[in-house]
Amino acid sequence: MKWTNLIKPYRLGCPKNTVPNSARTEFEKNFDRIVFSTDFRRLTGKHK
């Protein structure tokens, strides 16, 4: 077992060749992830 093989970026889940998508910001991605999630949609009828 070699540490250099265990600590490579692609082993940690980082894609090898990624091009930054400048169309949406990280905030917009996170906002959409929350708003369109099943758990958040379930709350729509639960307001006072």
Short mmCIF file of C-alpha atoms in Angstrom, two decimals:
data_model
loop_
_atom_site.label_atom_id
_atom_site.label_comp_id
_atom_site.label_asym_id
_atom_site.label_seq_id
_atom_site.Cartn_x
_atom_site.Cartn_y
_atom_site.Cartn_z
CA MET A 1 0.00 0.00 0.00
CA LYS A 2 1.51 3.29 -1.12
CA TRP A 3 0.31 6.59 0.34
CA THR A 4 0.82 8.39 -2.95
CA ASN A 5 -1.81 6.17 -4.54
CA LEU A 6 -4.25 6.65 -1.66
CA ILE A 7 -4.13 10.45 -1.60
CA LYS A 8 -4.70 11.18 -5.29
CA PRO A 9 -7.48 13.71 -6.04
CA TYR A 10 -9.54 11.33 -8.17
CA ARG A 11 -9.57 8.79 -5.34
CA LEU A 12 -11.14 11.39 -3.02
CA GLY A 13 -14.06 11.98 -5.36
CA CYS A 14 -12.67 15.01 -7.17
CA PRO A 15 -13.17 14.78 -10.92
CA LYS A 16 -9.97 14.76 -12.94
CA ASN A 17 -10.77 17.26 -15.64
CA THR A 18 -13.47 19.67 -14.66
CA VAL A 19 -14.28 22.92 -16.35
CA PRO A 20 -15.83 25.49 -14.02
CA ASN A 21 -19.42 26.20 -14.97
CA SER A 22 -19.77 29.94 -14.75
CA ALA A 23 -23.46 29.89 -15.68
CA ARG A 24 -24.55 29.46 -12.05
CA THR A 25 -22.91 30.42 -8.77
CA GLU A 26 -22.43 28.03 -5.87
CA PHE A 27 -25.21 29.88 -4.05
CA GLU A 28 -27.63 29.27 -6.92
CA LYS A 29 -26.73 25.58 -7.06
CA ASN A 30 -27.24 25.17 -3.31
CA PHE A 31 -30.48 27.17 -3.37
CA ASP A 32 -31.91 24.97 -6.12
CA ARG A 33 -30.74 21.82 -4.36
CA ILE A 34 -32.69 22.85 -1.26
CA VAL A 35 -35.82 24.27 -2.92
CA PHE A 36 -36.30 21.32 -5.26
CA SER A 37 -35.58 18.67 -2.64
CA THR A 38 -38.36 16.31 -1.61
CA ASP A 39 -38.10 17.26 2.06
CA PHE A 40 -38.49 20.96 1.32
CA ARG A 41 -41.48 20.33 -0.96
CA ARG A 42 -43.11 18.36 1.82
CA LEU A 43 -43.16 21.52 3.95
CA THR A 44 -45.35 23.48 1.50
CA GLY A 45 -48.62 22.67 3.29
CA LYS A 46 -47.22 22.99 6.80
CA HIS A 47 -47.34 26.77 7.25
CA LYS A 48 -49.37 28.43 10.02
#
